[in-house]
mmCIF file of C-alpha atoms in Angstrom:
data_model
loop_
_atom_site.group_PDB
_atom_site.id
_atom_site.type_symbol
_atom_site.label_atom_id
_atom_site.label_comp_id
_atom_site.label_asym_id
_atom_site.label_seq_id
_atom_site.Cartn_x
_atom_site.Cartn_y
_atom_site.Cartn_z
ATOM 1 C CA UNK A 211 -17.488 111.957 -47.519
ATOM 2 C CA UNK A 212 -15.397 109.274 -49.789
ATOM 3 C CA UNK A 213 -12.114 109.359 -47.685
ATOM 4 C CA UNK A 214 -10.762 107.103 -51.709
ATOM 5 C CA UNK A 215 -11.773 110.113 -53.086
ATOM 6 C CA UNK A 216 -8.145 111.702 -54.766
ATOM 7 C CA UNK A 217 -7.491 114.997 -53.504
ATOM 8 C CA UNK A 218 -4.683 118.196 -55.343
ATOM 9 C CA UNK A 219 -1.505 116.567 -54.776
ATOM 10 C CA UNK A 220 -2.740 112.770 -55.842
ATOM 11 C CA UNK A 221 -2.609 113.917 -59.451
ATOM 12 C CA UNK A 222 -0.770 117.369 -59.305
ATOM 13 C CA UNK A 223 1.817 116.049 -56.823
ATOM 14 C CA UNK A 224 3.270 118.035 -53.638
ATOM 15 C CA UNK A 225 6.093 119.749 -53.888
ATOM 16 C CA UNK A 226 7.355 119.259 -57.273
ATOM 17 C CA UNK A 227 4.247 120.797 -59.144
ATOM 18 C CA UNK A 228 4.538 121.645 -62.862
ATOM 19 C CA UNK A 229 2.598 122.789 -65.008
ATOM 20 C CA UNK A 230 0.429 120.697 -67.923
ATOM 21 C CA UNK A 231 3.176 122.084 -70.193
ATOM 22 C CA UNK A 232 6.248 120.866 -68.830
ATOM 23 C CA UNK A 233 6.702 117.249 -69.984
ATOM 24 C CA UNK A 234 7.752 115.986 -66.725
ATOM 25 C CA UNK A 235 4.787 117.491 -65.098
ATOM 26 C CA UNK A 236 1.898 114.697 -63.759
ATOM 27 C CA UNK A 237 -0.880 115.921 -65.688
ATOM 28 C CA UNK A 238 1.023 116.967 -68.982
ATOM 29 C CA UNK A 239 -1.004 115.487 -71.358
ATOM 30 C CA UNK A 240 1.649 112.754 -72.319
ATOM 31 C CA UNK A 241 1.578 111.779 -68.707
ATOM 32 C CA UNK A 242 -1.931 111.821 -67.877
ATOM 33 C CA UNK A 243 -2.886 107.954 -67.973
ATOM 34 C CA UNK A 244 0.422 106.864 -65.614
ATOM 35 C CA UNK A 245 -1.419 109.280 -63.312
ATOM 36 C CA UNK A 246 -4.512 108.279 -63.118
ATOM 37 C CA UNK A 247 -3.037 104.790 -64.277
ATOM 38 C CA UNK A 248 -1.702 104.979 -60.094
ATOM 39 C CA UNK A 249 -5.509 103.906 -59.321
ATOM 40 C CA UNK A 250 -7.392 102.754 -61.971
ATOM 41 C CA UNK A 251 -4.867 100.157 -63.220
ATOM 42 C CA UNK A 252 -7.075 98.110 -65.047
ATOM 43 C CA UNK A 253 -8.264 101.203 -67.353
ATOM 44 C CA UNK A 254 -4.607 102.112 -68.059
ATOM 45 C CA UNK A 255 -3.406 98.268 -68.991
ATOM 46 C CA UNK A 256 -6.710 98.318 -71.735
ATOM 47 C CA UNK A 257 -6.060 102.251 -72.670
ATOM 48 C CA UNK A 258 -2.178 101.058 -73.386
ATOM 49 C CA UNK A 259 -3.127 98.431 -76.255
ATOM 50 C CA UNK A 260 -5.601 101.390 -77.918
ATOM 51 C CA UNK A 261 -5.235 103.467 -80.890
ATOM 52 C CA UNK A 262 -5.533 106.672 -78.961
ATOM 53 C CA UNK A 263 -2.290 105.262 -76.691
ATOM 54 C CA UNK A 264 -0.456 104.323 -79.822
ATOM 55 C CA UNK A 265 -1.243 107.677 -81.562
ATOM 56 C CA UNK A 266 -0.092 110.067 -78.226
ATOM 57 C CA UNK A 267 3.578 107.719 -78.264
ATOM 58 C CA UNK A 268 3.932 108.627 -81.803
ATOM 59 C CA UNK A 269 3.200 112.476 -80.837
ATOM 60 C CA UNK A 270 -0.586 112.735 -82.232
ATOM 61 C CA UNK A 271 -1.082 115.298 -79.196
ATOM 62 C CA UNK A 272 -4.961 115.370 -80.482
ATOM 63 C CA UNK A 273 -5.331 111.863 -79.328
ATOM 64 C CA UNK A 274 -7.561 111.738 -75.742
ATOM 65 C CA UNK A 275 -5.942 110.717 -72.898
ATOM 66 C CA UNK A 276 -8.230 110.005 -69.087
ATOM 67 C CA UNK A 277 -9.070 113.195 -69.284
ATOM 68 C CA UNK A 278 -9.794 113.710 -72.655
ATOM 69 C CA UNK A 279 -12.853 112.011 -72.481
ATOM 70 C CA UNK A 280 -13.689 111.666 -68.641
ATOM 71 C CA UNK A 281 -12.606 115.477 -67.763
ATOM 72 C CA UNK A 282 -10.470 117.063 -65.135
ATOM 73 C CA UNK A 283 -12.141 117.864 -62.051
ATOM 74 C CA UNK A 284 -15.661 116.864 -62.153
ATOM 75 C CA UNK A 285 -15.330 113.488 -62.515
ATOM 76 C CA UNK A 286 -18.528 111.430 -62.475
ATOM 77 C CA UNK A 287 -19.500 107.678 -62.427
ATOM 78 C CA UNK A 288 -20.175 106.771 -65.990
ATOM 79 C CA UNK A 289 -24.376 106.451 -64.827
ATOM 80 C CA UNK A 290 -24.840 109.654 -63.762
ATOM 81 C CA UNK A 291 -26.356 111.477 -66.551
ATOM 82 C CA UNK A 292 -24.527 114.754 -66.173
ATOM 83 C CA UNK A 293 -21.084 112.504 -66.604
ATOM 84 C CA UNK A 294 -19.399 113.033 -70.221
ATOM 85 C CA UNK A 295 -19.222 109.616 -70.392
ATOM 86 C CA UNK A 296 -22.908 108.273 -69.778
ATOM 87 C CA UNK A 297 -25.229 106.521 -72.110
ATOM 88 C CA UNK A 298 -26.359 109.445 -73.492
ATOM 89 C CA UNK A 299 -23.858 112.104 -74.037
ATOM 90 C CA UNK A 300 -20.819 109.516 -74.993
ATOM 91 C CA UNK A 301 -21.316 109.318 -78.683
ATOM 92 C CA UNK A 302 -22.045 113.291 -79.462
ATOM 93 C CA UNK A 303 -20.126 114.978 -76.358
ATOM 94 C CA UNK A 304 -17.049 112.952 -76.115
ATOM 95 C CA UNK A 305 -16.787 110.670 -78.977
ATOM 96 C CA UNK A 306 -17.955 112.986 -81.154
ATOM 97 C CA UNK A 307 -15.973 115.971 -79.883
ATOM 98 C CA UNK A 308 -13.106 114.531 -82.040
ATOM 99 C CA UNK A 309 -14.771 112.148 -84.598
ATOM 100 C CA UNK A 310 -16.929 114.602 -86.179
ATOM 101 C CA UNK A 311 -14.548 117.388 -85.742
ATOM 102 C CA UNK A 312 -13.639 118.403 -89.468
ATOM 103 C CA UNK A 313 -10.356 119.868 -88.878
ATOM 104 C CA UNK A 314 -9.189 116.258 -86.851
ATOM 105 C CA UNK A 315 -10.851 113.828 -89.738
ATOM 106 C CA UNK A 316 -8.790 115.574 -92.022
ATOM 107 C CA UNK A 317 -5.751 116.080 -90.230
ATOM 108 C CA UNK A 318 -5.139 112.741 -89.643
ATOM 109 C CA UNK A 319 -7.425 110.554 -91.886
ATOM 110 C CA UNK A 320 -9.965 109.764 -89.801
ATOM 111 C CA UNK A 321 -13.258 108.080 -91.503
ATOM 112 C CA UNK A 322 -15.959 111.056 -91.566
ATOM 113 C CA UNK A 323 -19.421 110.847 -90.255
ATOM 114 C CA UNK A 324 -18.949 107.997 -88.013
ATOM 115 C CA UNK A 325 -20.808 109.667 -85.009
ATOM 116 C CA UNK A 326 -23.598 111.128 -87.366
ATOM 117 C CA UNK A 327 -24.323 107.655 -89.312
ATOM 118 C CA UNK A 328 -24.699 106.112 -85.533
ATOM 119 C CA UNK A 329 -26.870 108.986 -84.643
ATOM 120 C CA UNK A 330 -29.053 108.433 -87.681
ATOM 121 C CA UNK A 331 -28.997 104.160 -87.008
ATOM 122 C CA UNK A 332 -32.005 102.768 -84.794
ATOM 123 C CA UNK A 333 -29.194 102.706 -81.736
ATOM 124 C CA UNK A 334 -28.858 105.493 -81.990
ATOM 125 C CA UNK A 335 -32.472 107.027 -82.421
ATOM 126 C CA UNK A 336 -33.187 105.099 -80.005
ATOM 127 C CA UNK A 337 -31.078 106.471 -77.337
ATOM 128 C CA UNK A 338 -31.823 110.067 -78.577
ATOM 129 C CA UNK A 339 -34.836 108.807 -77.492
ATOM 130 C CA UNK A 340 -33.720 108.109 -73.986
ATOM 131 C CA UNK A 341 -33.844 104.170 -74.215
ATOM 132 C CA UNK A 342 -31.198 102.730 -72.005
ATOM 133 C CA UNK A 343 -30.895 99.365 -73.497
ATOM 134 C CA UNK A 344 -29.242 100.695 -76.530
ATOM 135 C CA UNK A 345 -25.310 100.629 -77.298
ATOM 136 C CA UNK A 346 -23.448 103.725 -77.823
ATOM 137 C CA UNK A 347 -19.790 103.799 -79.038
ATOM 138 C CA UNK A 348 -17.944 102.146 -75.774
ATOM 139 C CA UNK A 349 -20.415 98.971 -76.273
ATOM 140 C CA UNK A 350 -19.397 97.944 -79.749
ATOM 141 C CA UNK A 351 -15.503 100.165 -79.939
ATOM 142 C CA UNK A 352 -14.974 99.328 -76.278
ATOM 143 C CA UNK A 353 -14.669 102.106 -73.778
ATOM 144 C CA UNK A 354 -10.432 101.908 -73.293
ATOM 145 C CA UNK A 355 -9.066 99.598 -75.575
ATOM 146 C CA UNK A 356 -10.460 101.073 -78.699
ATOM 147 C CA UNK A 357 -8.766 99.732 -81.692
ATOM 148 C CA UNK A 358 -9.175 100.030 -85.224
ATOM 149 C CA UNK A 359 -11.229 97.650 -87.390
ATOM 150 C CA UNK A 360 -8.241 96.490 -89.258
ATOM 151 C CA UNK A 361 -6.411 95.224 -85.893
ATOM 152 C CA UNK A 362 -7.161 91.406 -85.393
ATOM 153 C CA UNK A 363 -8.272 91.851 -81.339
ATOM 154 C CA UNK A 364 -10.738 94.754 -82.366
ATOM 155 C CA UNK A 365 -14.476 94.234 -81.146
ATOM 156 C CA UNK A 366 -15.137 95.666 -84.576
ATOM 157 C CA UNK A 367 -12.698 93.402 -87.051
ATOM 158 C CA UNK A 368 -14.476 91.841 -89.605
ATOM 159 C CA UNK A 369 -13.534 88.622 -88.204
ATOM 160 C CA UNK A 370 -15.096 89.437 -84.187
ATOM 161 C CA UNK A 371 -17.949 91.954 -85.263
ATOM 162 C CA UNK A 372 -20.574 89.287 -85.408
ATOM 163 C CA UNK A 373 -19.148 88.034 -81.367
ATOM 164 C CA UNK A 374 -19.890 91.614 -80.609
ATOM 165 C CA UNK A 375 -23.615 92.166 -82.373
ATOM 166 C CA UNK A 376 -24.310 88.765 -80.852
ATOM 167 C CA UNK A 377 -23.788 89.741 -77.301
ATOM 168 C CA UNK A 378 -26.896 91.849 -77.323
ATOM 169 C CA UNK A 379 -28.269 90.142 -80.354
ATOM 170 C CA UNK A 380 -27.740 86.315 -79.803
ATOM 171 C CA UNK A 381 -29.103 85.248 -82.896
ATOM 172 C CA UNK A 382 -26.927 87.470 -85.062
ATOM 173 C CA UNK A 383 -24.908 85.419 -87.938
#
């Protein structure tokens, strides 16, 4: 009943369909964020200055795209719990799809057991234990611009990390 909702040709196009594999195609996976980039601008500007971004351009085909994380066809607001990216399911379905992947950590040098130390933190016991008004990865890494701890603007940089603990901790030093 959402006449905003996309339909086939919004992201597949209409007459000049290709398939995922073909580089010029709209949903090859190189391709994926100018797509969905045509209406959630906003998401694509913030995904373009992350390390996933950075790592696709320099041909890390591994690294999520939109659809890496949110999925293809079943898309669902982020508060629905049956939505890959909701409170619960972020950190061990999505996040953790690549970041505690063996194969990926060492493939590209990835730090290992980043998702399991969270899962074993009180944030994360507590939202295995269905609290809501704990972070998961998006709250602290940020949920399109994630960048790395050494980069200056990161949430997580040595420099900002107390800014971020402090926004649901305000008495963090």
């Amino acid at each position: 009943g959402n006449p905003d909702v996309p339909v086939c040709i919004d992201c597949h196009g209409g007459h000049a369909i290709r398939g995922s594999n073909n580089p010029e195609s709209t949903i090859a996976h190189i391709n994926i964020d100018k797509t969905c980039g045509r209406c959630h601008s906003s998401e694509q500007e913030q995904y373009r200055v992350s390390i996933h971004y950075r790592a696709l351009q320099s041909g890390v085909d591994d690294s999520p795209t939109c659809t890496g994380c949110h999925g293809e066809h079943l898309l669902i607001s982020p508060k629905d719990p049956r939505s890959k990216v909701s409170h619960d399911k972020i950190a061990l379905e999505t996040c953790g799809k690549c970041h505690e992947n063996p194969d990926i950590i060492r493939k590209y040098g990835l730090a290992p057991d980043v998702v399991s130390t969270y899962t074993d933190s009180y944030h994360g016991l507590a939202t295995k234990a269905k609290s809501k008004n704990t972070p998961s990865c998006t709250d602290c890494h940020g949920a399109h611009a994630v960048r790395t701890a050494a980069d200056s603007l990161s949430s997580i940089h040595p420099a900002n990390v107390t800014r971020t603990c402090a926004e649901c901790h305000p008495k963090a030093d």
